[in-house]
Amino acid sequence: MSLEQFISNAISPWMKDPGPDDDIVMSTRIRLARNLEDYPFPSSTSQEAARALYKHVYEQLSRTSNEKVGKLIWLPMDGLSKIEKTVLVEKHLTSPQLAEESEQGAVVLNNDETISMMVNEEDHLRIQCLSPGFQLSEGYEAADELDDWIESHVTYAFDEKKGYLTSCPTNVGTGMRASVMMHLPALVTTQQLNRILPAVSQLGFVVRGIYGEGSEARGNLFQISNQMTLGKSEEDIIEELRGVVLQLIERERNTRRELLKHNQLQLSDQVHRSYGILANSRIIESKEAANHLSTLRLGIDLDLIRGIEGNILNELMVLIQPAFLQQFAEQGLTADGRDERRATLIRERLKLETIQDGGGET
């Protein structure tokens, strides 16, 4: 398989589309946690009960369709290889918990992978809608419509005072986590983000790395999401998160302008050095690759380098992960082998572009 064919098949279709404010916001995700009435919650269930829950959900949802959702593809976890499960994790379509622990779990996808649903994860159902760029309202409308369609076929565990009942108390209420993945290299470089994050936390939002809870922030990518799910409506959560993200977008853009105004030559040098390392390395670890890809993307956004697609950061941040590298190599790889294969993949990917010096260079 050629690199172009591999990328075309590996990257979710929605990731190739432009989105609002996508110079700063890589993607938007809405996730709803739901459980079914009359079934024990996954934290206290048996294999037999989990199997019965899966059978019930499959029978209710696989025999019908929704015009906007389209055809759904059901992927039971016990039918996937370890690498296939990890690829789904690296594409943010399932969680490590479902991939590693659930024997009766499944992930359900629509054709363009904007919609995914985990069955028998921490909750019976985890519904997720993904969008390119900053699209909180659009993402919530899609998730809400899918939620209504599912609820027309199954009965949710719901309390009039508490809202949707979930396995973890922190999800009770709306059961909704709204997340925005942001690229914030200028705020990191100027060390402003260290001062901003405590204020964001005080407002009831949490900042995580690219793979969510417990993951490290790489490539200056940060996931901002709501902490509170109880006592607020979904609309209130969306509006409050929108306000925080808009402020971060403004501060990142202002800081980029200041860096360009006062440090243009140094910035241009960093961008072209990063391109040189990515285009010529024979081995490269994922953290180093992520940092140089972040700098390259900043250079593209500031017009310091031209001829490279703007979504290369999103694309390669997925493709250089361990499972994708092994899938591309069509074999298992050691850590050293992955570092070599990662460097090769990045070099080959950059050869598909024709770079030019940008107008911002002095």
PDB file of N, CA and C in Angstrom, residues 6 10-12 14-15 82-96 99-100 113 128 130 181 210-212 286 314-328 338 342:
ATOM      1  N   PHE A   6      -2.411   4.679   2.385  1.00  0.00           N
ATOM      2  CA  PHE A   6      -2.457   4.405   3.817  1.00  0.00           C
ATOM      3  C   PHE A   6      -3.065   5.582   4.573  1.00  0.00           C
ATOM      4  N   ALA A  10      -6.391   5.585   6.705  1.00  0.00           N
ATOM      5  CA  ALA A  10      -6.167   5.618   8.150  1.00  0.00           C
ATOM      6  C   ALA A  10      -6.816   6.822   8.830  1.00  0.00           C
ATOM      7  N   ILE A  11      -6.814   7.960   8.170  1.00  0.00           N
ATOM      8  CA  ILE A  11      -7.314   9.181   8.802  1.00  0.00           C
ATOM      9  C   ILE A  11      -8.829   9.255   8.679  1.00  0.00           C
ATOM     10  N   SER A  12      -9.492   9.587   9.781  1.00  0.00           N
ATOM     11  CA  SER A  12     -10.952   9.742   9.751  1.00  0.00           C
ATOM     12  C   SER A  12     -11.324  10.826   8.740  1.00  0.00           C
ATOM     13  N   TRP A  14     -13.511  13.102   8.631  1.00  0.00           N
ATOM     14  CA  TRP A  14     -13.796  14.436   9.161  1.00  0.00           C
ATOM     15  C   TRP A  14     -12.516  15.215   9.462  1.00  0.00           C
ATOM     16  N   MET A  15     -11.411  14.518   9.717  1.00  0.00           N
ATOM     17  CA  MET A  15     -10.157  15.193  10.060  1.00  0.00           C
ATOM     18  C   MET A  15      -9.569  15.947   8.864  1.00  0.00           C
ATOM     19  N   LYS A  82      -5.217  -6.780  18.863  1.00  0.00           N
ATOM     20  CA  LYS A  82      -4.693  -5.778  19.799  1.00  0.00           C
ATOM     21  C   LYS A  82      -4.324  -4.489  19.063  1.00  0.00           C
ATOM     22  N   ILE A  83      -3.696  -4.631  17.890  1.00  0.00           N
ATOM     23  CA  ILE A  83      -3.309  -3.429  17.133  1.00  0.00           C
ATOM     24  C   ILE A  83      -4.539  -2.682  16.643  1.00  0.00           C
ATOM     25  N   GLU A  84      -5.565  -3.396  16.182  1.00  0.00           N
ATOM     26  CA  GLU A  84      -6.785  -2.735  15.711  1.00  0.00           C
ATOM     27  C   GLU A  84      -7.462  -1.960  16.849  1.00  0.00           C
ATOM     28  N   LYS A  85      -7.473  -2.553  18.049  1.00  0.00           N
ATOM     29  CA  LYS A  85      -8.052  -1.842  19.204  1.00  0.00           C
ATOM     30  C   LYS A  85      -7.259  -0.574  19.500  1.00  0.00           C
ATOM     31  N   THR A  86      -5.922  -0.696  19.462  1.00  0.00           N
ATOM     32  CA  THR A  86      -5.087   0.466  19.782  1.00  0.00           C
ATOM     33  C   THR A  86      -5.237   1.558  18.731  1.00  0.00           C
ATOM     34  N   VAL A  87      -5.414   1.174  17.473  1.00  0.00           N
ATOM     35  CA  VAL A  87      -5.659   2.170  16.424  1.00  0.00           C
ATOM     36  C   VAL A  87      -6.919   2.971  16.739  1.00  0.00           C
ATOM     37  N   LEU A  88      -7.963   2.293  17.197  1.00  0.00           N
ATOM     38  CA  LEU A  88      -9.202   2.996  17.563  1.00  0.00           C
ATOM     39  C   LEU A  88      -8.965   3.970  18.715  1.00  0.00           C
ATOM     40  N   VAL A  89      -8.103   3.575  19.675  1.00  0.00           N
ATOM     41  CA  VAL A  89      -7.765   4.482  20.787  1.00  0.00           C
ATOM     42  C   VAL A  89      -7.005   5.695  20.254  1.00  0.00           C
ATOM     43  N   GLU A  90      -6.042   5.439  19.372  1.00  0.00           N
ATOM     44  CA  GLU A  90      -5.222   6.540  18.843  1.00  0.00           C
ATOM     45  C   GLU A  90      -6.035   7.500  17.981  1.00  0.00           C
ATOM     46  N   LYS A  91      -7.155   7.010  17.425  1.00  0.00           N
ATOM     47  CA  LYS A  91      -8.044   7.887  16.642  1.00  0.00           C
ATOM     48  C   LYS A  91      -9.123   8.523  17.524  1.00  0.00           C
ATOM     49  N   HIS A  92      -9.029   8.308  18.834  1.00  0.00           N
ATOM     50  CA  HIS A  92      -9.988   8.864  19.798  1.00  0.00           C
ATOM     51  C   HIS A  92     -11.404   8.333  19.580  1.00  0.00           C
ATOM     52  N   LEU A  93     -11.526   7.131  19.011  1.00  0.00           N
ATOM     53  CA  LEU A  93     -12.840   6.559  18.757  1.00  0.00           C
ATOM     54  C   LEU A  93     -13.262   5.583  19.849  1.00  0.00           C
ATOM     55  N   THR A  94     -12.330   5.199  20.690  1.00  0.00           N
ATOM     56  CA  THR A  94     -12.649   4.379  21.850  1.00  0.00           C
ATOM     57  C   THR A  94     -11.640   4.700  22.945  1.00  0.00           C
ATOM     58  N   SER A  95     -11.893   4.183  24.134  1.00  0.00           N
ATOM     59  CA  SER A  95     -11.000   4.483  25.265  1.00  0.00           C
ATOM     60  C   SER A  95     -10.066   3.298  25.512  1.00  0.00           C
ATOM     61  N   PRO A  96      -8.921   3.537  26.158  1.00  0.00           N
ATOM     62  CA  PRO A  96      -8.047   2.415  26.525  1.00  0.00           C
ATOM     63  C   PRO A  96      -8.781   1.410  27.403  1.00  0.00           C
ATOM     64  N   ALA A  99     -10.838  -0.857  25.215  1.00  0.00           N
ATOM     65  CA  ALA A  99      -9.960  -1.677  24.376  1.00  0.00           C
ATOM     66  C   ALA A  99      -9.265  -2.770  25.176  1.00  0.00           C
ATOM     67  N   GLU A 100      -8.901  -2.464  26.419  1.00  0.00           N
ATOM     68  CA  GLU A 100      -8.064  -3.398  27.183  1.00  0.00           C
ATOM     69  C   GLU A 100      -8.867  -4.308  28.107  1.00  0.00           C
ATOM     70  N   GLU A 113     -16.958   8.631  10.668  1.00  0.00           N
ATOM     71  CA  GLU A 113     -16.379   8.549  12.016  1.00  0.00           C
ATOM     72  C   GLU A 113     -16.568   9.823  12.823  1.00  0.00           C
ATOM     73  N   GLN A 128     -20.452   9.763  21.350  1.00  0.00           N
ATOM     74  CA  GLN A 128     -19.452  10.797  21.050  1.00  0.00           C
ATOM     75  C   GLN A 128     -19.656  11.367  19.650  1.00  0.00           C
ATOM     76  N   LEU A 130     -17.679  14.058  17.002  1.00  0.00           N
ATOM     77  CA  LEU A 130     -16.439  14.792  16.738  1.00  0.00           C
ATOM     78  C   LEU A 130     -16.623  15.723  15.552  1.00  0.00           C
ATOM     79  N   MET A 181      -9.995  20.570  21.572  1.00  0.00           N
ATOM     80  CA  MET A 181      -8.553  20.332  21.471  1.00  0.00           C
ATOM     81  C   MET A 181      -7.891  21.568  20.865  1.00  0.00           C
ATOM     82  N   ILE A 210      -3.425  15.247  25.089  1.00  0.00           N
ATOM     83  CA  ILE A 210      -4.115  14.897  23.846  1.00  0.00           C
ATOM     84  C   ILE A 210      -4.968  13.648  23.985  1.00  0.00           C
ATOM     85  N   TYR A 211      -4.595  12.702  24.863  1.00  0.00           N
ATOM     86  CA  TYR A 211      -5.384  11.480  25.010  1.00  0.00           C
ATOM     87  C   TYR A 211      -6.202  11.467  26.292  1.00  0.00           C
ATOM     88  N   GLY A 212      -6.564  12.656  26.784  1.00  0.00           N
ATOM     89  CA  GLY A 212      -7.506  12.757  27.883  1.00  0.00           C
ATOM     90  C   GLY A 212      -6.874  12.547  29.246  1.00  0.00           C
ATOM     91  N   SER A 286       8.479   9.910  19.717  1.00  0.00           N
ATOM     92  CA  SER A 286       7.182  10.554  19.485  1.00  0.00           C
ATOM     93  C   SER A 286       7.113  11.953  20.096  1.00  0.00           C
ATOM     94  N   ASN A 314      -2.472  17.593  12.721  1.00  0.00           N
ATOM     95  CA  ASN A 314      -3.514  16.643  13.128  1.00  0.00           C
ATOM     96  C   ASN A 314      -3.224  15.267  12.543  1.00  0.00           C
ATOM     97  N   GLU A 315      -2.891  15.255  11.266  1.00  0.00           N
ATOM     98  CA  GLU A 315      -2.696  13.995  10.538  1.00  0.00           C
ATOM     99  C   GLU A 315      -1.530  13.187  11.112  1.00  0.00           C
ATOM    100  N   LEU A 316      -0.363  13.840  11.222  1.00  0.00           N
ATOM    101  CA  LEU A 316       0.821  13.104  11.660  1.00  0.00           C
ATOM    102  C   LEU A 316       0.801  12.796  13.153  1.00  0.00           C
ATOM    103  N   MET A 317       0.116  13.622  13.953  1.00  0.00           N
ATOM    104  CA  MET A 317       0.010  13.304  15.380  1.00  0.00           C
ATOM    105  C   MET A 317      -0.716  11.978  15.576  1.00  0.00           C
ATOM    106  N   VAL A 318      -1.592  11.624  14.655  1.00  0.00           N
ATOM    107  CA  VAL A 318      -2.263  10.324  14.704  1.00  0.00           C
ATOM    108  C   VAL A 318      -1.362   9.247  14.110  1.00  0.00           C
ATOM    109  N   LEU A 319      -0.807   9.511  12.929  1.00  0.00           N
ATOM    110  CA  LEU A 319      -0.083   8.471  12.188  1.00  0.00           C
ATOM    111  C   LEU A 319       1.210   8.022  12.861  1.00  0.00           C
ATOM    112  N   ILE A 320       1.820   8.880  13.706  1.00  0.00           N
ATOM    113  CA  ILE A 320       3.100   8.498  14.318  1.00  0.00           C
ATOM    114  C   ILE A 320       2.911   7.748  15.632  1.00  0.00           C
ATOM    115  N   GLN A 321       1.667   7.430  15.992  1.00  0.00           N
ATOM    116  CA  GLN A 321       1.431   6.671  17.221  1.00  0.00           C
ATOM    117  C   GLN A 321       1.789   5.201  16.993  1.00  0.00           C
ATOM    118  N   PRO A 322       2.108   4.460  18.078  1.00  0.00           N
ATOM    119  CA  PRO A 322       2.651   3.094  17.943  1.00  0.00           C
ATOM    120  C   PRO A 322       1.806   2.144  17.097  1.00  0.00           C
ATOM    121  N   ALA A 323       0.496   2.105  17.314  1.00  0.00           N
ATOM    122  CA  ALA A 323      -0.312   1.125  16.572  1.00  0.00           C
ATOM    123  C   ALA A 323      -0.357   1.454  15.080  1.00  0.00           C
ATOM    124  N   PHE A 324      -0.471   2.741  14.750  1.00  0.00           N
ATOM    125  CA  PHE A 324      -0.493   3.127  13.340  1.00  0.00           C
ATOM    126  C   PHE A 324       0.830   2.776  12.665  1.00  0.00           C
ATOM    127  N   LEU A 325       1.946   2.999  13.369  1.00  0.00           N
ATOM    128  CA  LEU A 325       3.243   2.676  12.784  1.00  0.00           C
ATOM    129  C   LEU A 325       3.347   1.187  12.477  1.00  0.00           C
ATOM    130  N   GLN A 326       2.820   0.361  13.391  1.00  0.00           N
ATOM    131  CA  GLN A 326       2.883  -1.090  13.186  1.00  0.00           C
ATOM    132  C   GLN A 326       1.907  -1.533  12.098  1.00  0.00           C
ATOM    133  N   GLN A 327       0.785  -0.826  12.011  1.00  0.00           N
ATOM    134  CA  GLN A 327      -0.166  -1.148  10.944  1.00  0.00           C
ATOM    135  C   GLN A 327       0.434  -0.795   9.583  1.00  0.00           C
ATOM    136  N   PHE A 328       1.116   0.368   9.516  1.00  0.00           N
ATOM    137  CA  PHE A 328       1.752   0.795   8.274  1.00  0.00           C
ATOM    138  C   PHE A 328       2.877  -0.166   7.888  1.00  0.00           C
ATOM    139  N   ARG A 338      10.025   1.345  16.055  1.00  0.00           N
ATOM    140  CA  ARG A 338       8.976   2.375  15.873  1.00  0.00           C
ATOM    141  C   ARG A 338       9.603   3.753  15.654  1.00  0.00           C
ATOM    142  N   ARG A 342       8.829   5.757  12.449  1.00  0.00           N
ATOM    143  CA  ARG A 342       8.209   7.090  12.608  1.00  0.00           C
ATOM    144  C   ARG A 342       8.963   8.125  11.763  1.00  0.00           C
TER     145      ARG A 342
END
